[in-house]
Amino acid sequence: MTRRFIAVLIKEVREIWRDPYTLSMAIALPLIFLFLFAYATNLDVGDLPLAVYDQDQTRASRDYVTQLTTGDQFYLHSQVWSEAELKRLMDRDAVQVGLIIPPGFGETLQAGRPAMVQTWLDGSFPPTAEVATGYVTAFNQVYSARQVAALTGQAFRPAIVVEPRVWYNPDLKSVNFVVPGLYAVILLAFPPMLSALTVVREKEQGSIQQIFVSPIRPAEFILGKLIPYGVIAFVEMLTIFVVGIGWFRVPFRGDLALLLVAALIYVLGAVGFGLLISTLTSSQLAASLAALVLTMMPALIFSGFFYPIFNMPSVVQRVTHLFPARYFVVIARGIGLKGVDLETLWPELRWMLAYTLVVFALASLRFKKKVG
């Protein structure tokens, strides 16, 4: 068994080595993907463009706008002179927030009565609208407290004081959340695509007939294919991990050895799934498309990378258990951001290991059917 397996392994390594273009792309594409997503997927909300329609034109209204735009949440994009002009700016996505200050704003405040301010929010992207609503609400609470203090001469004392403490990502930087999730997405996108072509390529070239007449067992053949591409995928993981830590300054608080062991199990499962696709298809184009649809798309949607799984319908939540990216996202973020240990992550590791073994067994059985 060892000699047959090693023979397939050496043959596959030589084929990979003779194709430096594919080898270089295997390293370059994940890095390009990492940079594109890490920079483009910015979930931080700040410097929102604001347009103001000030119908009051008093010192109080101007002070209100000045204080609102002093921080990092909003910047004054433009002053408008009609609601129609404000609507045109929002239609063109020039501003995200519109502020309408009615006549009598300053006089109402001076009299100690609540003054009304109308806020228009672009709800086409709900997360930004929700955050902007929170910013405006918080600002109005602080501004109202200052007005009460100015009129009464006494400091405003709230009945309840909230003291928030943000764990794991205290600066609330989206890159610290996005990059560890990208480890799972990238490793389930490119390695299966590479391995999905390996058996199909031999089918198209006709060299697979030599395997059919040889005494090699299906498991030996699949394992000989699995290890070289598994090594490439593991190198991809190390590369994007180093770039994530070094370039994007993503914190890492956990056990590096535990992360690498989990990554090894994950990439072997990913490569094994590519080999399974390779045994089910008869052309390189079909294998590439199948790998793209069955790996990368579910990794983006069902892994919790973008969309929290607990917000999904219960049926979809159960479906996410079929995709290993769900487990590795939890592992990568848990080890990197939270520093959790093996005991906490054992359920995810167990499911990933089971997935890898099942995929390997299915690929071997499917190849055996082809031999027969």
Tab-separated table of C-alpha atoms in Angstrom:
chain	number	residue	atom	x	y	z
A	1	MET	CA	0.000	0.000	0.000
A	2	THR	CA	2.761	2.444	0.957
A	3	ARG	CA	4.622	2.030	-2.340
A	4	ARG	CA	1.472	2.521	-4.439
A	5	PHE	CA	0.401	5.554	-2.446
A	6	ILE	CA	3.889	7.121	-2.617
A	7	ALA	CA	3.996	6.536	-6.372
A	8	VAL	CA	0.762	8.504	-6.856
A	9	LEU	CA	2.008	11.176	-4.465
A	10	ILE	CA	5.294	11.640	-6.349
A	11	LYS	CA	3.491	11.698	-9.682
A	12	GLU	CA	1.100	14.411	-8.478
A	13	VAL	CA	3.911	16.517	-6.979
A	14	ARG	CA	5.788	16.382	-10.277
A	15	GLU	CA	2.723	17.459	-12.226
A	16	ILE	CA	2.154	20.387	-9.872
A	17	TRP	CA	5.850	21.364	-10.030
A	18	ARG	CA	5.776	21.339	-13.836
A	19	ASP	CA	2.935	23.858	-13.798
A	20	PRO	CA	4.424	26.892	-12.009
A	21	TYR	CA	1.664	29.153	-13.286
A	22	THR	CA	-1.039	27.215	-11.449
A	23	LEU	CA	1.162	26.965	-8.378
A	24	SER	CA	1.811	30.705	-8.277
A	25	MET	CA	-1.858	31.492	-8.849
A	26	ALA	CA	-2.745	29.174	-5.972
A	27	ILE	CA	-0.858	31.544	-3.669
A	28	ALA	CA	-1.579	34.855	-5.433
A	29	LEU	CA	-5.364	34.498	-5.828
A	30	PRO	CA	-6.104	34.000	-2.109
A	31	LEU	CA	-4.015	37.076	-1.306
A	32	ILE	CA	-5.849	39.145	-3.915
A	33	PHE	CA	-9.153	37.885	-2.540
A	34	LEU	CA	-8.066	38.758	1.011
A	35	PHE	CA	-7.070	42.325	0.133
A	36	LEU	CA	-10.182	42.967	-1.953
A	37	PHE	CA	-12.595	41.762	0.690
A	38	ALA	CA	-10.750	43.160	3.699
A	39	TYR	CA	-10.644	46.656	2.209
A	40	ALA	CA	-13.998	46.629	0.425
A	41	THR	CA	-15.990	44.960	3.215
A	42	ASN	CA	-15.870	47.831	5.680
A	43	LEU	CA	-18.736	47.545	8.135
A	44	ASP	CA	-17.630	50.550	10.174
A	45	VAL	CA	-20.080	53.425	9.910
A	46	GLY	CA	-18.625	56.924	10.149
A	47	ASP	CA	-18.282	60.200	8.306
A	48	LEU	CA	-21.835	59.905	7.010
A	49	PRO	CA	-22.647	62.697	4.527
A	50	LEU	CA	-25.305	65.010	5.952
A	51	ALA	CA	-27.470	67.630	4.226
A	52	VAL	CA	-29.238	70.284	6.324
A	53	TYR	CA	-32.365	72.240	5.490
A	54	ASP	CA	-32.338	74.935	8.177
A	55	GLN	CA	-35.636	76.813	8.090
A	56	ASP	CA	-34.931	78.584	11.368
A	57	GLN	CA	-31.605	80.251	10.515
A	58	THR	CA	-30.881	81.258	14.094
A	59	ARG	CA	-27.839	80.985	16.288
A	60	ALA	CA	-29.441	78.013	18.097
A	61	SER	CA	-30.040	76.063	14.871
A	62	ARG	CA	-26.520	76.745	13.619
A	63	ASP	CA	-25.080	75.656	16.973
A	64	TYR	CA	-27.127	72.456	16.808
A	65	VAL	CA	-25.726	71.584	13.358
A	66	THR	CA	-22.181	72.506	14.373
A	67	GLN	CA	-22.245	70.243	17.407
A	68	LEU	CA	-23.807	67.395	15.422
A	69	THR	CA	-21.029	67.506	12.802
A	70	THR	CA	-18.124	68.050	15.219
A	71	GLY	CA	-17.511	64.336	15.824
A	72	ASP	CA	-16.579	61.535	13.447
A	73	GLN	CA	-20.140	60.339	12.846
A	74	PHE	CA	-21.362	63.001	10.371
A	75	TYR	CA	-19.895	65.616	8.103
A	76	LEU	CA	-21.824	68.472	6.559
A	77	HIS	CA	-22.101	67.745	2.865
A	78	SER	CA	-24.307	70.670	1.922
A	79	GLN	CA	-26.914	73.203	3.015
A	80	VAL	CA	-30.145	72.972	1.032
A	81	TRP	CA	-33.074	75.352	0.709
A	82	SER	CA	-35.978	73.017	0.007
A	83	GLU	CA	-37.186	69.498	0.725
A	84	ALA	CA	-37.099	68.777	-3.000
A	85	GLU	CA	-33.390	69.609	-3.122
A	86	LEU	CA	-32.778	67.373	-0.121
A	87	LYS	CA	-34.669	64.525	-1.787
A	88	ARG	CA	-32.617	64.878	-4.994
A	89	LEU	CA	-29.389	64.530	-3.001
A	90	MET	CA	-30.662	61.367	-1.322
A	91	ASP	CA	-31.905	59.967	-4.630
A	92	ARG	CA	-28.386	60.330	-6.056
A	93	ASP	CA	-26.822	58.741	-2.943
A	94	ALA	CA	-24.922	61.981	-2.364
A	95	VAL	CA	-26.024	62.054	1.286
A	96	GLN	CA	-27.158	59.367	3.692
A	97	VAL	CA	-28.845	61.614	6.233
A	98	GLY	CA	-31.039	64.700	5.827
A	99	LEU	CA	-31.860	67.110	8.637
A	100	ILE	CA	-34.823	69.499	8.554
A	101	ILE	CA	-34.871	72.179	11.267
A	102	PRO	CA	-38.305	73.873	11.352
A	103	PRO	CA	-38.959	77.573	11.931
A	104	GLY	CA	-39.066	78.581	15.590
A	105	PHE	CA	-36.498	75.967	16.650
A	106	GLY	CA	-34.368	78.408	18.650
A	107	GLU	CA	-37.355	80.211	20.176
A	108	THR	CA	-38.877	76.927	21.317
A	109	LEU	CA	-35.641	75.845	22.990
A	110	GLN	CA	-35.298	79.215	24.713
A	111	ALA	CA	-38.787	78.824	26.139
A	112	GLY	CA	-37.822	75.479	27.615
A	113	ARG	CA	-40.159	73.463	25.424
A	114	PRO	CA	-39.204	70.400	23.290
A	115	ALA	CA	-38.159	71.432	19.785
A	116	MET	CA	-38.881	69.170	16.842
A	117	VAL	CA	-36.210	68.197	14.309
A	118	GLN	CA	-37.008	65.937	11.356
A	119	THR	CA	-34.367	63.435	10.236
A	120	TRP	CA	-34.414	61.697	6.860
A	121	LEU	CA	-32.455	58.454	6.619
A	122	ASP	CA	-31.565	56.429	3.536
A	123	GLY	CA	-32.946	52.993	4.394
A	124	SER	CA	-31.761	51.253	1.227
A	125	PHE	CA	-28.947	49.784	3.347
A	126	PRO	CA	-30.625	49.071	6.710
A	127	PRO	CA	-27.463	48.538	8.849
A	128	THR	CA	-26.186	52.029	8.031
A	129	ALA	CA	-29.625	53.542	8.669
A	130	GLU	CA	-29.856	51.794	12.041
A	131	VAL	CA	-26.439	53.031	13.116
A	132	ALA	CA	-27.209	56.561	11.906
A	133	THR	CA	-30.457	56.513	13.900
A	134	GLY	CA	-28.488	55.520	16.974
A	135	TYR	CA	-25.993	58.332	16.408
A	136	VAL	CA	-28.734	60.970	16.053
A	137	THR	CA	-30.653	59.648	19.083
A	138	ALA	CA	-27.559	59.629	21.283
A	139	PHE	CA	-26.563	63.111	20.166
A	140	ASN	CA	-30.048	64.511	20.849
A	141	GLN	CA	-30.012	63.050	24.344
A	142	VAL	CA	-26.691	64.721	25.127
A	143	TYR	CA	-27.750	67.990	23.494
A	144	SER	CA	-31.034	68.009	25.426
A	145	ALA	CA	-29.172	67.444	28.692
A	146	ARG	CA	-26.971	70.457	27.954
A	147	GLN	CA	-30.004	72.615	27.181
A	148	VAL	CA	-31.672	71.614	30.450
A	149	ALA	CA	-28.497	72.435	32.340
A	150	ALA	CA	-28.207	75.815	30.598
A	151	LEU	CA	-31.797	76.796	31.398
A	152	THR	CA	-31.968	75.562	34.994
A	153	GLY	CA	-28.401	76.176	36.026
A	154	GLN	CA	-28.225	72.630	37.377
A	155	ALA	CA	-26.358	69.680	35.925
A	156	PHE	CA	-28.582	67.069	34.361
A	157	ARG	CA	-28.394	63.769	36.232
A	158	PRO	CA	-29.846	60.763	34.425
A	159	ALA	CA	-31.693	58.154	36.439
A	160	ILE	CA	-29.682	55.331	34.871
A	161	VAL	CA	-26.060	55.518	33.774
A	162	VAL	CA	-25.007	52.934	31.189
A	163	GLU	CA	-21.387	51.821	31.279
A	164	PRO	CA	-20.764	49.689	28.152
A	165	ARG	CA	-17.781	47.370	28.007
A	166	VAL	CA	-16.929	45.864	24.619
A	167	TRP	CA	-15.055	42.573	24.840
A	168	TYR	CA	-12.764	40.956	22.251
A	169	ASN	CA	-12.914	43.861	19.769
A	170	PRO	CA	-13.012	47.014	21.931
A	171	ASP	CA	-12.360	49.380	19.009
A	172	LEU	CA	-15.234	47.770	17.042
A	173	LYS	CA	-13.069	47.584	13.923
A	174	SER	CA	-14.770	45.602	11.185
A	175	VAL	CA	-11.434	44.361	9.810
A	176	ASN	CA	-10.913	42.384	13.040
A	177	PHE	CA	-14.206	40.632	12.324
A	178	VAL	CA	-13.890	40.284	8.547
A	179	VAL	CA	-10.331	38.944	8.149
A	180	PRO	CA	-10.678	35.839	10.407
A	181	GLY	CA	-13.912	35.019	8.580
A	182	LEU	CA	-12.077	35.333	5.268
A	183	TYR	CA	-9.747	32.508	6.304
A	184	ALA	CA	-12.705	30.130	6.091
A	185	VAL	CA	-14.123	31.579	2.868
A	186	ILE	CA	-10.804	31.642	0.987
A	187	LEU	CA	-9.817	28.125	2.024
A	188	LEU	CA	-13.163	26.781	0.839
A	189	ALA	CA	-12.972	28.655	-2.455
A	190	PHE	CA	-9.601	28.044	-4.086
A	191	PRO	CA	-8.224	24.663	-2.841
A	192	PRO	CA	-11.355	22.702	-3.904
A	193	MET	CA	-11.232	24.367	-7.297
A	194	LEU	CA	-7.638	23.212	-7.804
A	195	SER	CA	-8.223	19.661	-6.617
A	196	ALA	CA	-11.497	19.400	-8.553
A	197	LEU	CA	-9.518	19.579	-11.794
A	198	THR	CA	-6.983	16.868	-11.017
A	199	VAL	CA	-8.986	13.677	-11.732
A	200	VAL	CA	-10.999	15.344	-14.512
A	201	ARG	CA	-7.784	16.395	-16.239
A	202	GLU	CA	-6.606	12.778	-16.306
A	203	LYS	CA	-9.982	11.721	-17.695
A	204	GLU	CA	-9.711	14.201	-20.541
A	205	GLN	CA	-6.084	13.275	-21.274
A	206	GLY	CA	-6.811	9.549	-21.105
A	207	SER	CA	-4.097	8.861	-18.532
A	208	ILE	CA	-6.761	7.721	-16.074
A	209	GLN	CA	-6.858	4.390	-17.949
A	210	GLN	CA	-3.419	3.573	-16.536
A	211	ILE	CA	-4.871	3.946	-13.057
A	212	PHE	CA	-7.824	1.743	-13.926
A	213	VAL	CA	-5.601	-1.179	-14.925
A	214	SER	CA	-3.125	-0.717	-12.053
A	215	PRO	CA	-3.425	-2.556	-8.708
A	216	ILE	CA	-3.782	0.712	-6.789
A	217	ARG	CA	-6.792	0.960	-4.516
A	218	PRO	CA	-9.199	3.934	-4.749
A	219	ALA	CA	-8.363	5.154	-1.233
A	220	GLU	CA	-4.638	5.112	-2.076
A	221	PHE	CA	-5.230	7.038	-5.277
A	222	ILE	CA	-7.416	9.673	-3.585
A	223	LEU	CA	-4.980	10.018	-0.677
A	224	GLY	CA	-2.076	10.462	-3.089
A	225	LYS	CA	-4.014	13.281	-4.743
A	226	LEU	CA	-5.201	14.747	-1.438
A	227	ILE	CA	-1.889	15.347	0.303
A	228	PRO	CA	-0.113	17.575	-2.287
A	229	TYR	CA	-3.101	19.864	-2.684
A	230	GLY	CA	-3.626	19.783	1.072
A	231	VAL	CA	-0.055	21.062	1.519
A	232	ILE	CA	-0.707	23.852	-0.998
A	233	ALA	CA	-3.919	24.797	0.808
A	234	PHE	CA	-2.120	24.797	4.155
A	235	VAL	CA	0.548	27.118	2.716
A	236	GLU	CA	-2.288	29.366	1.529
A	237	MET	CA	-3.628	29.407	5.083
A	238	LEU	CA	-0.242	30.342	6.532
A	239	THR	CA	0.180	33.085	3.930
A	240	ILE	CA	-3.166	34.768	4.482
A	241	PHE	CA	-2.785	34.374	8.253
A	242	VAL	CA	0.589	36.149	8.250
A	243	VAL	CA	-0.790	38.914	6.014
A	244	GLY	CA	-3.869	39.266	8.222
A	245	ILE	CA	-1.772	39.641	11.356
A	246	GLY	CA	1.075	41.654	9.854
A	247	TRP	CA	-0.613	43.891	7.303
A	248	PHE	CA	-4.127	44.364	8.688
A	249	ARG	CA	-3.001	44.267	12.347
A	250	VAL	CA	-5.738	41.825	13.289
A	251	PRO	CA	-5.235	40.776	16.927
A	252	PHE	CA	-4.462	37.165	17.757
A	253	ARG	CA	-4.993	36.119	21.374
A	254	GLY	CA	-5.243	32.347	21.261
A	255	ASP	CA	-3.239	29.183	20.716
A	256	LEU	CA	-1.517	29.232	17.322
A	257	ALA	CA	-0.962	25.460	17.348
A	258	LEU	CA	-4.690	24.868	17.879
A	259	LEU	CA	-5.552	27.144	14.973
A	260	LEU	CA	-3.073	25.384	12.682
A	261	VAL	CA	-4.399	21.940	13.596
A	262	ALA	CA	-7.956	23.117	12.932
A	263	ALA	CA	-6.837	24.705	9.649
A	264	LEU	CA	-5.157	21.449	8.573
A	265	ILE	CA	-8.356	19.466	9.177
A	266	TYR	CA	-10.357	22.125	7.357
A	267	VAL	CA	-8.151	22.308	4.263
A	268	LEU	CA	-8.011	18.523	3.954
A	269	GLY	CA	-11.805	18.486	3.983
A	270	ALA	CA	-11.909	21.277	1.401
A	271	VAL	CA	-9.446	19.507	-0.902
A	272	GLY	CA	-11.285	16.220	-0.382
A	273	PHE	CA	-14.523	17.854	-1.449
A	274	GLY	CA	-12.813	19.080	-4.604
A	275	LEU	CA	-11.688	15.528	-5.332
A	276	LEU	CA	-15.227	14.299	-4.779
A	277	ILE	CA	-16.445	16.829	-7.362
A	278	SER	CA	-13.684	15.640	-9.672
A	279	THR	CA	-14.977	12.073	-9.533
A	280	LEU	CA	-18.522	13.238	-10.319
A	281	THR	CA	-17.775	15.397	-13.357
A	282	SER	CA	-16.328	14.661	-16.764
A	283	SER	CA	-14.930	18.042	-17.874
A	284	GLN	CA	-12.717	20.692	-16.294
A	285	LEU	CA	-15.290	23.404	-16.959
A	286	ALA	CA	-18.035	21.484	-15.184
A	287	ALA	CA	-15.688	20.730	-12.280
A	288	SER	CA	-14.712	24.404	-11.925
A	289	LEU	CA	-18.316	25.598	-11.971
A	290	ALA	CA	-19.404	22.919	-9.502
A	291	ALA	CA	-16.562	23.806	-7.144
A	292	LEU	CA	-17.457	27.495	-7.327
A	293	VAL	CA	-21.178	26.991	-6.714
A	294	LEU	CA	-20.890	24.287	-4.050
A	295	THR	CA	-18.051	25.785	-2.003
A	296	MET	CA	-17.521	29.523	-2.323
A	297	MET	CA	-21.168	30.591	-2.465
A	298	PRO	CA	-22.252	28.560	0.605
A	299	ALA	CA	-19.119	29.751	2.428
A	300	LEU	CA	-20.164	33.365	1.889
A	301	ILE	CA	-23.845	32.852	2.737
A	302	PHE	CA	-24.129	30.015	5.261
A	303	SER	CA	-20.940	30.362	7.310
A	304	GLY	CA	-21.852	33.370	9.434
A	305	PHE	CA	-19.134	35.373	7.698
A	306	PHE	CA	-21.520	38.125	6.578
A	307	TYR	CA	-24.894	37.226	8.043
A	308	PRO	CA	-25.323	36.056	11.669
A	309	ILE	CA	-26.656	32.518	11.687
A	310	PHE	CA	-28.944	33.204	14.655
A	311	ASN	CA	-30.826	35.741	12.486
A	312	MET	CA	-31.557	33.166	9.789
A	313	PRO	CA	-34.807	31.162	9.655
A	314	SER	CA	-34.669	27.945	11.674
A	315	VAL	CA	-34.709	25.781	8.534
A	316	VAL	CA	-31.734	27.650	7.071
A	317	GLN	CA	-29.898	27.418	10.394
A	318	ARG	CA	-30.114	23.631	10.161
A	319	VAL	CA	-28.869	23.727	6.572
A	320	THR	CA	-25.732	25.636	7.633
A	321	HIS	CA	-24.545	22.547	9.524
A	322	LEU	CA	-23.814	20.902	6.164
A	323	PHE	CA	-21.034	23.389	5.355
A	324	PRO	CA	-17.690	23.211	7.189
A	325	ALA	CA	-17.084	26.950	6.762
A	326	ARG	CA	-19.652	27.504	9.505
A	327	TYR	CA	-17.413	25.691	11.983
A	328	PHE	CA	-14.110	27.184	10.883
A	329	VAL	CA	-15.461	30.751	11.080
A	330	VAL	CA	-16.311	30.090	14.729
A	331	ILE	CA	-12.877	28.550	15.313
A	332	ALA	CA	-10.891	31.314	13.588
A	333	ARG	CA	-12.735	34.118	15.352
A	334	GLY	CA	-12.851	32.255	18.639
A	335	ILE	CA	-9.114	31.568	18.759
A	336	GLY	CA	-8.016	34.858	17.216
A	337	LEU	CA	-10.312	37.373	18.903
A	338	LYS	CA	-11.406	35.571	22.082
A	339	GLY	CA	-8.481	33.264	22.825
A	340	VAL	CA	-10.777	30.308	23.556
A	341	ASP	CA	-9.368	26.827	24.135
A	342	LEU	CA	-9.846	23.324	22.760
A	343	GLU	CA	-12.563	22.438	25.252
A	344	THR	CA	-14.734	25.290	23.982
A	345	LEU	CA	-14.105	24.577	20.302
A	346	TRP	CA	-14.191	20.780	20.442
A	347	PRO	CA	-17.760	20.517	18.989
A	348	GLU	CA	-16.704	22.488	15.887
A	349	LEU	CA	-13.470	20.498	15.521
A	350	ARG	CA	-15.364	17.242	15.847
A	351	TRP	CA	-17.799	18.177	13.082
A	352	MET	CA	-14.982	19.327	10.771
A	353	LEU	CA	-13.079	16.085	11.334
A	354	ALA	CA	-16.216	14.045	10.611
A	355	TYR	CA	-16.824	16.075	7.442
A	356	THR	CA	-13.260	15.461	6.236
A	357	LEU	CA	-13.484	11.695	6.814
A	358	VAL	CA	-16.900	11.431	5.151
A	359	VAL	CA	-15.773	13.398	2.096
A	360	PHE	CA	-12.650	11.249	1.745
A	361	ALA	CA	-14.715	8.069	2.009
A	362	LEU	CA	-17.253	9.287	-0.564
A	363	ALA	CA	-14.535	10.310	-3.011
A	364	SER	CA	-12.901	6.886	-2.667
A	365	LEU	CA	-16.195	5.046	-3.143
A	366	ARG	CA	-17.154	7.162	-6.120
A	367	PHE	CA	-13.793	6.557	-7.783
A	368	LYS	CA	-14.198	2.848	-7.137
A	369	LYS	CA	-17.488	2.878	-9.049
A	370	LYS	CA	-15.737	4.517	-11.974
A	371	VAL	CA	-13.077	1.792	-11.927
A	372	GLY	CA	-15.740	-0.862	-11.990
